[in-house]
Amino acid sequence: MIKIAIDYYPEHWDRSLWEDDVRAMAELGCYAVRVGEFAWSRMEPAEGVYDFGWLDDAVELIARYGMKVILGTPTNCAPLWLYTEHPDTVQCERDGQRTHLGIRGHRCQTSPTFRAYAEKIVRKMAERYAGRPEVLAWQIDNEVESNHCTCPSCQERFQKYCKDKHGTLEQLNRDWGTVVWSGEYSDWSQIECFNTAWVNKSDWFNPAYMLEYERFCSETTAEYVAFQAALIREYDPAATITTNACFGLHVQDFYKEFAPLDVASYDNYPPLEIPEDANEVYSNAFALDMVRGWKNKNFWIMEQLGGPMGCWMPTTRAMEPGMLEGYALQAVAHGADLLSFFRWRTAATGAEMYCFGLLDHDNKPNRRLKELELLQHRLAKIEGLEDTTVEAQVALVFSPDQSYNFANQAQSRGFDYWRQERLFHDTLMGLGVNVDVVSDAEPLDPARHKLVIVPAYAVTSDAFAEKLEAYVRSGGHAVLTARSGAKDANGNCTVGEYLPGKFARMAGCRVLESDAIGEAVQTLRDSNGNVHNIGVWCDLLELDGARAIAEYDQRYYAGMPAACRNAYGEGSCSYVGTIGDKSFHRALLVSELRLAGIDFIENLPAGVESSTRAGGGREYRFFFNNTMKNHTFFYQGKRVTLQPLEVKISTSDGAWL
Ligand code: GAL
C-alpha cells in the first residue's frame, strides 16, 4: 500500500502530548514518523555533551505503536554555541559578510570546522540508530539549497574547482573569454565567488564565469550531501538514505545530488490558490515528474501539504475541501510511494507559529484530519498500486546548465526556462500523456522514448548534440526550441554558423535573425490555419530541407516560418522559433504525438490532467481536476464528472476507484 507518514517535532511539545499524538497517528494508519531534522541543540546542548534520551523515548514510543521513524540529520540548524564559538561555520552572504544568526540554514556547507562538527553529530546519531529495525530511512539535512556561500572556504574550493577543470590560467582565460574588459586572471587567487557587494545585477558579470560558478555551487552541495550519506553508510551499508529537495532560490543539479542516495524525495507544496487565468501554468505535476526522473523510479514526498502555510506571512487561504486528498493523489499519480504530511501539530511557538499542520492549535478533530482518514481508506482499497510505476513514451529534457544560463541571461522579458519546460509538460498532462523529465546527461533511446522535447537548449556540448542527432537518426522524434545551439559548452556564443548551430543540420533550418519581443503579444498561424498568440522571442527562419508548420502573422516577418519540421534519418526534428500560448503547444504536441504514434486523450477539459501508473499486469489511470470548477467529460464511453480538486482513478479492468 502507498504509505502515509507524518512530520513530527517531539522536541517542540510537552511530553504529556506525545503519546496521544503518536496513538492518533497510528489510528490513522500511518506507517512512519519523520523526526529530528532541526533538533541539534537538543541532541548536543553543549560541545561534546550529547543527549539522545528524549529521541530514544520518541523512537521507542513510535515503534511501540507499530510505526517506523525517518531520522533527519540535524545539520540544517547548528546550535548557537557552535556558530558563536566558530564563526567560520556561518555562511557568508553575497556581500561577503557572515549572515545574521537567528533563522535557520546558516551553516556553510564547505567550512572544514562545520564539517568536523557535522561529522561528529551524524556519527553519534548513526552509532545509536543505524541498522535498527525501527528506522525506515534517513533524511540528510533539510531542503539543502545550492551552496551560494561566499566565505573564504568556499572561495578556496571554487579556485580549486576551476584549476581542476581548466588546468591552466591561460586555458581558463580562453574558456571564459576574460579578455573582455581586461578581465584576464593572472593568479588563481583572483577568482572569486560571485559577489554582488557593489552591484546587484548579475548580468554585469561574465556569463561564462557565472555558469561555471553555478555549476560549482551545485557540485559542492551534491558533495555535502554525499559526505553525510557516506558517514551513515559506514554504520549501516543497507540504510535507505534521502534528502528532502525543494525548488528554492538556487536550484542545484538534483540528478547529481541524488546519485549516491537511495530514493529521491521532495517537499510538495502545490498552490493553495488556484489561478483563474486559463493561460497560467500552475500544475505541480511537472515538479513531481521531475522528482521521479532524478532516480528514474518512484519517489517519496517528505513534506506533503497538510495545512495552510502561515509561517511566511501573511497567512495563506485555508485548504479547499478535497485539496489535501487531491494533491496527495496527484503526487501518487506521478510515482510517490510514501507521503509524509507536514506537519502533525500546527506550530504554537517560533517562526512557523502559523504554519498549519494537520492538527489545529485547539487540538480538536478537524476537516483536514478527516480528509486524511478518507485518503488512507481510499488508498487501502487500491490493490497493488505500490507495485506500479509511471511508464512514459515522452521525455522532456531538463538541463541544469540551461536553467543557470537563462537565470543569468533571460534573453528577453519573460524568457523563463522553467516556464517553457512546464508549458510542454502541462500540455501533455492535459492530453493524458505520461512524461519523464530526464536529465540531459541521460542516454536517449527511441525504444524507450518515442518523442523527446528539448526546450531552449542553448549551452551545447558536442556530446549532447551528437546524442540527440543519433536519437533522431535512429527513429526518434525531437522538438527543439528557440536559442538551441546558441552557445558552446563553456557558455560562449557559437561563432561562424547559423543557429541552431550544432542542431541546424538535423533541424533543416537556419535562424536568419531574432526579435526579442518580450511582453508584446503577436500571433502566428499553424499549418491548419489556426491562429495562436506568441510572445517573448521570434526566430526568423529560413528553411533548409524542413517544412514550415507555423508562420508569423505580423510585422516585417509576416509569412516567414516560425516553426518547422524536418524528416531526418528514421525520425524527425521540429524546431520552434518562438514561445506560443497553451493552444499553440496543444496543436504542436497533438501533431508530434500522432507522428510518433503515441496515444493521447483529446477531450479532457482544460485543467483536468491525467497520467497512469502501471505494473504487474495492472494499469491505473488518474484523472485530477486541477481547477475550482466542476468538469464532465467522456472516457472510454463513460461520462466522468469531477468536483474541484477531485481525483478519479480508472483501472484496466473497467472499474472506477
Ligand atoms: C519547508 C521546510 C519545513 C517548513 C515548511 C513550512 O520548506 O522544509 O521545515 O519550514 O517549509 O512551510
XYZ file of C-alpha atoms and ligand atoms in Angstrom:
669
model
C 0.000 0.000 0.000
C 1.099 3.587 -0.588
C 2.498 4.715 2.760
C 1.374 7.698 4.780
C 3.813 9.265 7.226
C 3.832 12.317 9.465
C 6.401 15.033 10.140
C 6.644 15.479 13.867
C 8.723 17.631 16.213
C 8.525 15.953 19.630
C 11.089 18.442 20.957
C 8.564 21.262 20.427
C 5.850 19.750 22.575
C 5.231 18.913 26.162
C 5.815 15.237 26.826
C 2.286 14.879 28.121
C 1.108 15.271 24.487
C 3.424 12.746 22.875
C 1.540 9.556 23.482
C -1.840 10.950 22.389
C -0.195 12.293 19.251
C 1.514 9.052 18.369
C -1.572 6.988 19.126
C -3.662 9.214 16.855
C -1.129 8.845 14.044
C -1.211 5.068 14.457
C -5.021 5.102 14.446
C -4.906 6.947 11.148
C -2.919 4.030 9.760
C 0.351 5.917 9.419
C 3.409 3.914 8.537
C 6.195 6.195 9.714
C 7.036 9.421 11.516
C 9.825 11.776 10.478
C 11.715 13.334 13.384
C 14.917 15.097 14.270
C 15.898 17.311 11.377
C 16.206 20.577 13.293
C 16.981 19.318 16.802
C 20.774 19.625 17.082
C 20.613 21.925 20.122
C 18.675 19.209 21.955
C 20.992 16.431 20.781
C 24.174 18.303 21.697
C 23.245 21.066 24.127
C 26.892 21.945 24.733
C 30.012 20.966 22.859
C 30.609 17.239 23.254
C 27.636 16.829 25.618
C 25.176 14.567 23.866
C 21.611 13.890 24.919
C 19.667 11.386 22.888
C 17.445 10.302 25.759
C 14.461 12.286 24.506
C 14.892 10.979 20.959
C 15.251 7.413 22.244
C 11.938 7.860 24.059
C 10.223 9.271 20.974
C 11.564 6.481 18.730
C 10.541 3.869 21.283
C 7.034 5.345 21.562
C 6.573 5.483 17.796
C 7.795 1.883 17.487
C 5.502 0.787 20.322
C 2.567 1.997 18.230
C 3.795 -0.049 15.298
C 5.308 2.730 13.223
C 8.802 3.363 11.899
C 10.892 6.512 12.016
C 12.608 8.536 9.363
C 15.538 10.244 11.058
C 16.675 13.643 9.902
C 20.286 14.626 10.436
C 20.053 17.964 12.232
C 22.752 19.807 10.303
C 20.476 22.475 8.848
C 20.409 24.143 12.248
C 23.635 24.060 14.219
C 23.295 25.179 17.832
C 24.165 28.801 18.562
C 27.149 27.768 20.698
C 28.754 26.303 17.601
C 28.200 29.354 15.406
C 29.354 31.803 18.041
C 32.441 29.841 19.089
C 33.363 29.100 15.461
C 32.235 31.977 13.242
C 33.847 30.267 10.249
C 30.957 27.777 10.309
C 28.497 30.559 9.400
C 27.847 31.109 5.725
C 28.609 34.430 4.060
C 26.079 36.365 2.053
C 26.501 37.897 -1.361
C 28.156 40.924 0.229
C 30.851 38.690 1.694
C 29.616 39.271 5.267
C 28.706 36.435 7.625
C 24.961 36.046 7.791
C 22.970 37.184 10.835
C 22.030 34.337 13.116
C 18.559 33.631 14.358
C 16.763 31.973 11.470
C 17.892 28.603 10.087
C 20.160 27.093 7.478
C 23.089 29.329 8.454
C 25.724 26.664 8.072
C 28.413 26.859 5.437
C 28.329 23.544 3.623
C 32.070 23.539 2.921
C 33.547 25.018 6.119
C 36.058 22.443 7.444
C 35.103 23.372 11.005
C 31.414 22.898 10.262
C 32.110 19.615 8.510
C 34.027 18.364 11.568
C 31.112 19.119 13.896
C 28.543 17.834 11.416
C 30.508 14.621 11.122
C 30.507 14.195 14.905
C 26.759 14.635 15.303
C 25.928 12.434 12.308
C 28.260 9.726 13.611
C 26.683 9.949 17.070
C 23.223 9.502 15.550
C 24.335 6.695 13.265
C 26.153 4.878 16.079
C 22.945 4.884 18.048
C 20.237 4.309 15.460
C 21.705 2.955 12.225
C 20.544 -0.527 11.340
C 17.777 -0.593 13.924
C 14.533 -2.144 12.689
C 12.522 0.944 13.742
C 14.490 3.109 11.327
C 12.897 3.195 7.902
C 15.228 5.772 6.404
C 17.482 8.778 6.890
C 16.905 12.273 5.612
C 20.057 14.347 5.200
C 19.831 17.927 6.469
C 16.733 19.806 5.280
C 15.969 21.313 1.890
C 19.642 21.737 1.095
C 19.903 24.510 -1.462
C 22.703 25.049 -3.931
C 25.589 26.472 -1.902
C 25.973 30.172 -2.636
C 28.125 30.973 0.366
C 30.981 33.394 -0.349
C 33.200 32.615 2.660
C 36.973 32.032 2.354
C 36.487 28.249 2.460
C 34.042 28.344 -0.477
C 36.310 30.762 -2.322
C 39.253 28.415 -1.946
C 37.163 25.488 -3.154
C 35.956 27.441 -6.160
C 39.547 28.222 -7.126
C 40.479 24.556 -6.798
C 37.428 23.541 -8.826
C 38.495 25.924 -11.597
C 42.076 24.659 -11.502
C 40.948 21.024 -11.715
C 38.616 21.771 -14.578
C 40.589 24.209 -16.734
C 44.141 23.155 -15.851
C 45.966 26.399 -16.512
C 45.065 30.053 -16.203
C 45.693 30.506 -19.938
C 43.109 27.838 -20.656
C 40.616 29.261 -18.170
C 41.055 32.740 -19.656
C 40.349 31.307 -23.097
C 37.393 29.205 -21.902
C 35.753 32.159 -20.219
C 36.719 34.817 -22.751
C 38.134 37.003 -19.999
C 39.951 39.335 -22.401
C 36.751 41.390 -22.445
C 37.089 44.391 -20.111
C 40.655 43.259 -19.215
C 39.258 40.511 -17.017
C 42.170 38.137 -17.583
C 43.249 36.337 -14.442
C 46.954 36.270 -13.666
C 46.611 34.364 -10.391
C 44.126 31.745 -9.201
C 43.512 33.764 -6.052
C 41.810 36.454 -8.176
C 38.888 34.125 -8.902
C 36.110 34.999 -6.508
C 32.759 33.541 -5.614
C 30.021 35.576 -7.253
C 29.718 38.569 -5.013
C 27.270 41.376 -5.501
C 28.657 43.746 -2.892
C 28.921 46.531 -5.430
C 26.240 45.754 -7.985
C 23.010 43.914 -7.633
C 22.700 42.806 -11.222
C 24.287 39.551 -12.181
C 24.231 40.341 -15.894
C 27.158 42.745 -15.475
C 29.261 39.673 -14.914
C 30.867 37.413 -17.462
C 28.179 34.791 -18.332
C 30.764 32.015 -18.772
C 32.074 32.709 -15.273
C 28.516 32.821 -13.891
C 27.697 29.484 -15.494
C 30.818 27.910 -14.014
C 30.065 29.392 -10.616
C 26.552 27.889 -10.623
C 27.983 24.520 -11.634
C 30.452 24.777 -8.774
C 27.732 25.693 -6.239
C 25.670 22.734 -7.365
C 28.622 20.346 -7.125
C 29.616 21.425 -3.640
C 26.063 20.820 -2.463
C 25.979 17.369 -4.021
C 29.314 16.653 -2.332
C 27.958 17.877 1.039
C 25.015 15.506 0.791
C 27.244 12.622 -0.350
C 29.582 13.294 2.604
C 26.750 12.731 5.079
C 25.405 9.712 3.223
C 28.846 8.068 3.331
C 29.011 8.581 7.107
C 25.652 6.873 7.651
C 26.629 4.010 5.372
C 29.715 3.305 7.481
C 27.297 2.242 10.220
C 24.626 0.704 8.015
C 25.584 -0.033 4.419
C 21.988 -1.046 3.722
C 20.461 2.191 5.070
C 17.839 3.923 2.931
C 19.040 7.491 2.567
C 17.356 10.506 1.021
C 17.255 14.260 1.337
C 14.131 16.403 1.014
C 14.517 18.545 -2.063
C 12.755 21.809 -2.784
C 12.937 24.316 -5.592
C 14.191 27.409 -3.825
C 16.086 30.465 -4.934
C 19.111 28.475 -6.045
C 18.441 25.159 -7.685
C 21.191 22.610 -7.997
C 21.573 19.613 -10.282
C 19.355 17.199 -8.383
C 20.143 14.383 -10.786
C 23.718 14.505 -9.480
C 22.751 15.166 -5.888
C 20.559 12.087 -5.687
C 23.002 9.787 -7.479
C 24.565 8.424 -4.244
C 21.209 8.313 -2.406
C 18.642 5.539 -2.424
C 15.398 7.347 -3.017
C 14.511 10.786 -4.325
C 12.263 12.849 -2.143
C 10.602 16.215 -2.399
C 8.672 18.708 -0.303
C 5.380 19.053 -2.104
C 3.597 22.351 -1.551
C 1.267 22.884 -4.511
C -0.626 26.192 -4.790
C -3.297 26.923 -2.216
C -4.857 29.491 -4.510
C -5.693 28.308 -7.969
C -5.409 30.976 -10.655
C -8.444 31.624 -12.820
C -6.460 32.697 -15.867
C -6.568 29.714 -18.187
C -3.170 30.638 -19.631
C -1.354 30.323 -16.307
C 0.842 27.292 -15.898
C 0.457 26.249 -12.281
C 0.112 22.497 -12.159
C 2.503 20.850 -9.771
C 2.749 17.759 -11.918
C 5.941 18.966 -13.607
C 7.814 19.029 -10.287
C 6.576 15.537 -9.452
C 7.644 14.048 -12.774
C 10.994 15.748 -12.385
C 11.487 14.208 -8.947
C 10.748 10.755 -10.372
C 13.368 11.425 -13.044
C 16.142 12.074 -10.508
C 16.498 8.372 -9.916
C 14.244 7.110 -12.675
C 11.992 5.387 -10.214
C 9.215 6.033 -7.736
C 9.934 8.547 -5.009
C 8.830 9.836 -1.625
C 7.275 13.060 -0.501
C 8.951 14.103 2.723
C 6.641 17.072 3.271
C 3.167 16.923 1.798
C 0.841 19.901 2.137
C -1.199 19.272 5.270
C -2.449 22.725 6.171
C -2.389 26.405 5.211
C 1.095 27.879 5.031
C 1.219 30.504 7.682
C 4.838 30.809 8.510
C 5.747 33.048 5.631
C 3.460 35.971 6.434
C 0.783 36.787 5.541
C -1.005 33.503 6.071
C -2.462 31.741 3.056
C -6.038 30.761 2.312
C -7.427 27.719 4.101
C -7.214 24.441 2.226
C -10.249 23.924 -0.013
C -12.320 20.821 0.671
C -10.759 17.980 -1.305
C -7.408 19.711 -1.652
C -5.497 17.616 0.847
C -6.671 14.419 -0.793
C -6.456 15.703 -4.369
C -2.877 16.933 -4.122
C -1.812 13.783 -2.293
C -3.277 11.579 -5.023
C -1.733 13.788 -7.691
C 1.672 13.001 -6.147
C 0.820 9.299 -6.095
C -0.263 9.500 -9.739
C 3.244 10.657 -10.651
C 5.076 7.990 -8.684
C 5.069 8.885 -4.982
C 5.071 5.727 -2.856
C 5.266 7.429 0.532
C 3.743 10.752 1.579
C 4.837 12.326 4.822
C 2.409 15.067 5.773
C 3.740 18.373 7.013
C 3.201 18.524 9.957
C 1.301 16.864 12.775
C 0.696 19.867 15.017
C 0.327 23.483 13.992
C 3.318 25.269 15.483
C 2.494 27.358 18.525
C 5.906 28.926 19.019
C 8.792 30.018 16.836
C 8.926 31.496 13.365
C 6.468 28.968 11.952
C 3.764 29.504 14.564
C 1.038 29.907 11.943
C 2.295 27.143 9.751
C -0.679 24.843 9.988
C -0.274 21.168 10.471
C -2.959 18.541 10.418
C -3.967 19.326 13.978
C -5.004 22.887 14.816
C -3.948 24.794 17.929
C -7.240 23.817 19.547
C -6.201 20.152 19.430
C -9.672 19.085 18.260
C -10.813 16.932 15.306
C -10.994 18.907 12.061
C -11.693 18.750 8.339
C -8.099 18.069 7.291
C -7.668 15.116 9.618
C -10.960 13.730 8.371
C -9.776 14.078 4.805
C -6.527 12.301 5.608
C -8.527 9.458 7.107
C -10.615 9.196 3.926
C -7.477 9.251 1.810
C -5.993 6.463 3.884
C -9.141 4.345 3.403
C -9.166 5.026 -0.283
C -5.516 4.065 -0.727
C -6.022 0.898 1.274
C -8.569 -0.252 -1.293
C -6.317 0.179 -4.326
C -4.665 -3.150 -4.622
C -1.107 -3.376 -5.890
C -0.685 0.350 -6.541
C 2.683 0.293 -4.791
C 3.935 -2.217 -7.375
C 3.249 0.119 -10.266
C 5.193 2.994 -11.749
C 4.853 5.651 -14.416
C 5.967 4.490 -17.827
C 6.358 7.283 -20.335
C 6.942 7.409 -24.060
C 7.679 11.116 -23.959
C 10.815 12.596 -22.409
C 11.157 16.242 -21.547
C 14.853 17.041 -21.242
C 15.759 19.207 -18.274
C 19.204 20.724 -18.317
C 20.649 22.343 -15.175
C 23.035 24.315 -17.409
C 20.148 25.928 -19.290
C 18.450 26.749 -16.023
C 21.603 28.560 -14.797
C 22.212 30.143 -18.170
C 18.790 31.719 -18.596
C 18.520 32.745 -14.949
C 21.522 34.958 -15.628
C 20.670 35.993 -19.179
C 16.928 35.972 -19.674
C 17.366 36.976 -23.354
C 14.033 38.755 -23.435
C 11.450 39.928 -20.933
C 9.507 36.864 -19.865
C 12.117 34.372 -21.059
C 11.873 31.755 -18.354
C 13.418 28.332 -18.911
C 11.324 26.645 -16.244
C 8.090 28.098 -17.626
C 8.946 26.774 -21.068
C 9.559 23.315 -19.639
C 6.294 23.492 -17.749
C 4.303 24.665 -20.750
C 5.203 21.492 -22.604
C 4.600 19.369 -19.560
C 1.282 20.964 -18.734
C 0.032 20.428 -22.262
C 0.960 16.759 -22.205
C -0.821 16.318 -18.862
C -3.936 17.815 -20.442
C -3.629 15.234 -23.220
C -3.352 12.387 -20.719
C 0.221 11.550 -21.725
C 2.860 10.381 -19.233
C 6.114 12.326 -19.280
C 9.581 11.558 -17.937
C 11.513 14.693 -17.071
C 15.024 13.455 -17.784
C 18.464 14.910 -17.315
C 20.366 15.876 -20.441
C 23.109 13.548 -19.200
C 20.881 10.512 -19.745
C 21.047 8.279 -22.819
C 18.311 8.890 -25.395
C 16.755 5.830 -26.918
C 13.820 5.737 -29.360
C 12.897 2.325 -27.966
C 12.189 3.975 -24.610
C 11.011 7.458 -25.579
C 9.403 7.944 -28.957
C 9.296 11.706 -28.518
C 11.911 13.885 -26.843
C 11.288 17.554 -26.144
C 14.296 19.778 -25.688
C 13.322 23.353 -24.859
C 15.802 26.206 -25.230
C 18.960 24.090 -25.308
C 21.463 26.947 -25.555
C 24.598 25.702 -23.772
C 25.502 22.813 -26.059
C 28.234 20.245 -25.750
C 29.287 18.190 -28.766
C 28.323 15.102 -26.796
C 24.714 16.217 -26.335
C 24.326 17.370 -29.947
C 25.674 14.033 -31.192
C 23.457 12.086 -28.826
C 20.305 13.906 -29.946
C 21.234 13.545 -33.596
C 21.859 9.811 -33.186
C 18.485 9.516 -31.430
C 16.649 11.170 -34.314
C 18.630 9.330 -36.940
C 17.621 6.030 -35.413
C 13.915 6.852 -35.396
C 13.277 9.258 -32.535
C 11.202 12.406 -32.827
C 12.637 15.556 -31.293
C 11.316 19.054 -30.647
C 13.847 21.837 -30.193
C 13.004 25.417 -29.364
C 14.453 28.885 -29.710
C 18.013 29.581 -28.528
C 19.027 25.975 -29.023
C 22.636 25.699 -30.121
C 23.321 29.369 -29.313
C 26.292 28.645 -27.058
C 29.187 26.263 -26.635
C 29.753 24.153 -23.538
C 31.631 26.983 -21.807
C 28.654 29.284 -22.253
C 30.147 31.453 -25.003
C 28.260 32.221 -28.201
C 28.581 29.974 -31.211
C 30.503 31.804 -33.934
C 30.568 31.283 -37.705
C 27.412 29.278 -38.226
C 23.685 29.794 -38.400
C 21.669 28.780 -35.391
C 20.531 26.349 -34.217
C 24.269 25.695 -34.594
C 25.139 22.096 -33.847
C 21.478 21.141 -34.370
C 20.998 23.026 -37.670
C 21.545 20.057 -39.981
C 19.074 17.907 -38.102
C 16.542 20.753 -37.811
C 16.773 21.581 -41.533
C 16.515 25.329 -40.947
C 18.524 28.458 -40.286
C 17.801 31.299 -37.924
C 18.405 34.432 -40.002
C 17.565 36.896 -37.273
C 15.762 37.019 -33.931
C 13.361 39.523 -32.444
C 13.213 39.672 -28.643
C 9.565 40.714 -28.447
C 9.361 40.294 -24.664
C 5.906 41.023 -23.287
C 4.467 42.121 -26.649
C 1.814 39.715 -27.913
C 1.902 38.727 -31.589
C 0.317 35.876 -33.485
C 1.227 33.030 -35.769
C -0.803 30.707 -37.960
C -0.269 26.975 -37.775
C -0.484 24.637 -40.759
C -4.195 24.064 -40.066
C -4.789 27.782 -40.391
C -5.368 28.295 -36.663
C -4.085 31.470 -35.087
C -2.255 31.389 -31.721
C -0.737 34.044 -29.522
C 3.020 34.119 -29.187
C 5.398 36.190 -27.125
C 8.902 36.596 -25.706
C 11.003 35.627 -28.734
C 10.723 35.225 -32.506
C 13.361 33.481 -34.625
C 13.017 34.387 -38.286
C 13.601 31.092 -40.026
C 14.832 30.111 -43.452
C 14.108 26.531 -44.384
C 16.919 24.229 -45.426
C 15.075 20.984 -46.046
C 12.432 21.314 -43.319
C 8.731 22.032 -43.889
C 7.071 25.019 -42.204
C 4.472 24.067 -39.597
C 3.704 27.629 -38.472
C 4.198 31.070 -39.945
C 4.331 34.501 -38.399
C 1.286 36.610 -38.959
C 2.593 40.084 -38.313
C 5.372 42.617 -38.618
C 8.050 42.624 -41.266
C 8.415 38.878 -40.933
C 4.760 38.001 -41.653
C 4.778 34.872 -43.785
C 8.184 33.695 -42.598
C 8.340 30.305 -40.865
C 8.082 30.388 -37.082
C 8.330 26.633 -36.679
C 9.258 23.800 -38.988
C 9.673 20.049 -39.091
C 12.412 18.095 -40.794
C 12.428 14.416 -41.636
C 15.891 13.225 -40.624
C 17.198 9.673 -40.797
C 14.456 7.417 -39.485
C 12.962 10.151 -37.315
C 12.152 13.843 -37.334
C 13.187 17.077 -35.708
C 10.873 20.034 -35.198
C 12.256 23.456 -34.474
C 10.028 26.047 -32.804
C 11.483 29.531 -33.023
C 9.028 31.249 -30.715
C 7.098 30.757 -27.494
C 3.444 30.103 -28.051
C 0.452 30.092 -25.729
C -1.232 26.955 -24.452
C -3.333 26.478 -27.587
C -0.211 26.579 -29.741
C 1.506 23.985 -27.573
C -1.527 21.777 -27.759
C -1.714 21.932 -31.548
C 2.029 21.301 -31.842
C 2.068 18.381 -29.439
C -1.007 16.725 -30.921
C 0.757 16.597 -34.277
C 4.016 15.371 -32.660
C 2.180 12.629 -30.753
C 0.445 11.494 -33.936
C 3.720 11.433 -35.799
C 5.420 9.447 -33.046
C 2.447 7.072 -32.713
C 1.704 7.877 -29.073
C -1.862 7.585 -27.761
C -3.464 10.572 -26.110
C -6.848 11.701 -24.804
C -8.267 14.510 -26.865
C -11.282 15.671 -24.926
C -10.097 16.465 -21.398
C -11.411 19.807 -20.165
C -8.781 22.497 -19.532
C -7.283 21.986 -16.071
C -8.048 18.274 -15.927
C -4.831 16.297 -16.070
C -4.329 12.608 -16.481
C -1.485 10.135 -16.172
C -1.075 6.449 -15.461
C 0.764 4.049 -13.188
C 1.214 0.530 -14.445
C 2.915 -2.703 -13.470
C 2.261 -6.326 -12.604
C -0.443 -6.546 -15.263
C -2.406 -3.648 -13.790
C -2.906 -0.113 -15.007
C -4.389 2.772 -13.059
C -5.355 5.940 -14.905
C -5.645 9.005 -12.681
C -7.796 11.996 -13.612
C -7.189 15.086 -11.499
C -9.316 18.224 -11.665
C -6.735 20.902 -11.010
C -9.320 23.702 -11.055
C -12.064 25.124 -8.850
C -14.808 24.253 -11.357
C -16.789 21.065 -11.881
C -15.894 19.229 -15.080
C -17.553 16.491 -17.089
C -16.085 14.520 -19.982
C -16.293 11.121 -21.587
C -13.627 8.477 -21.183
C -13.959 5.111 -22.924
C -17.641 5.786 -23.437
C -18.269 6.595 -19.762
C -19.355 10.003 -18.526
C -16.901 11.200 -15.869
C -17.659 14.078 -13.512
C -15.009 15.668 -11.337
C -15.563 18.101 -8.474
C -12.910 20.765 -7.889
C -9.596 19.095 -6.940
C -11.131 15.666 -7.210
C -9.195 12.623 -8.383
C -10.851 9.625 -10.013
C -8.978 6.511 -10.936
C -9.961 4.081 -13.659
C -8.479 0.602 -13.771
C -7.566 -1.515 -16.763
C -10.472 -3.862 -15.980
C -13.007 -1.051 -16.297
C -13.558 -0.231 -12.611
C -13.550 3.292 -11.175
C -11.939 3.888 -7.782
C 9.558 23.627 4.185
C 10.550 23.252 5.275
C 9.830 22.969 6.558
C 8.851 24.055 6.853
C 7.874 24.159 5.714
C 6.795 25.173 6.027
O 10.173 24.287 3.154
O 11.318 22.136 4.954
O 10.771 22.849 7.603
O 9.522 25.244 7.033
O 8.585 24.521 4.572
O 6.448 25.990 5.030
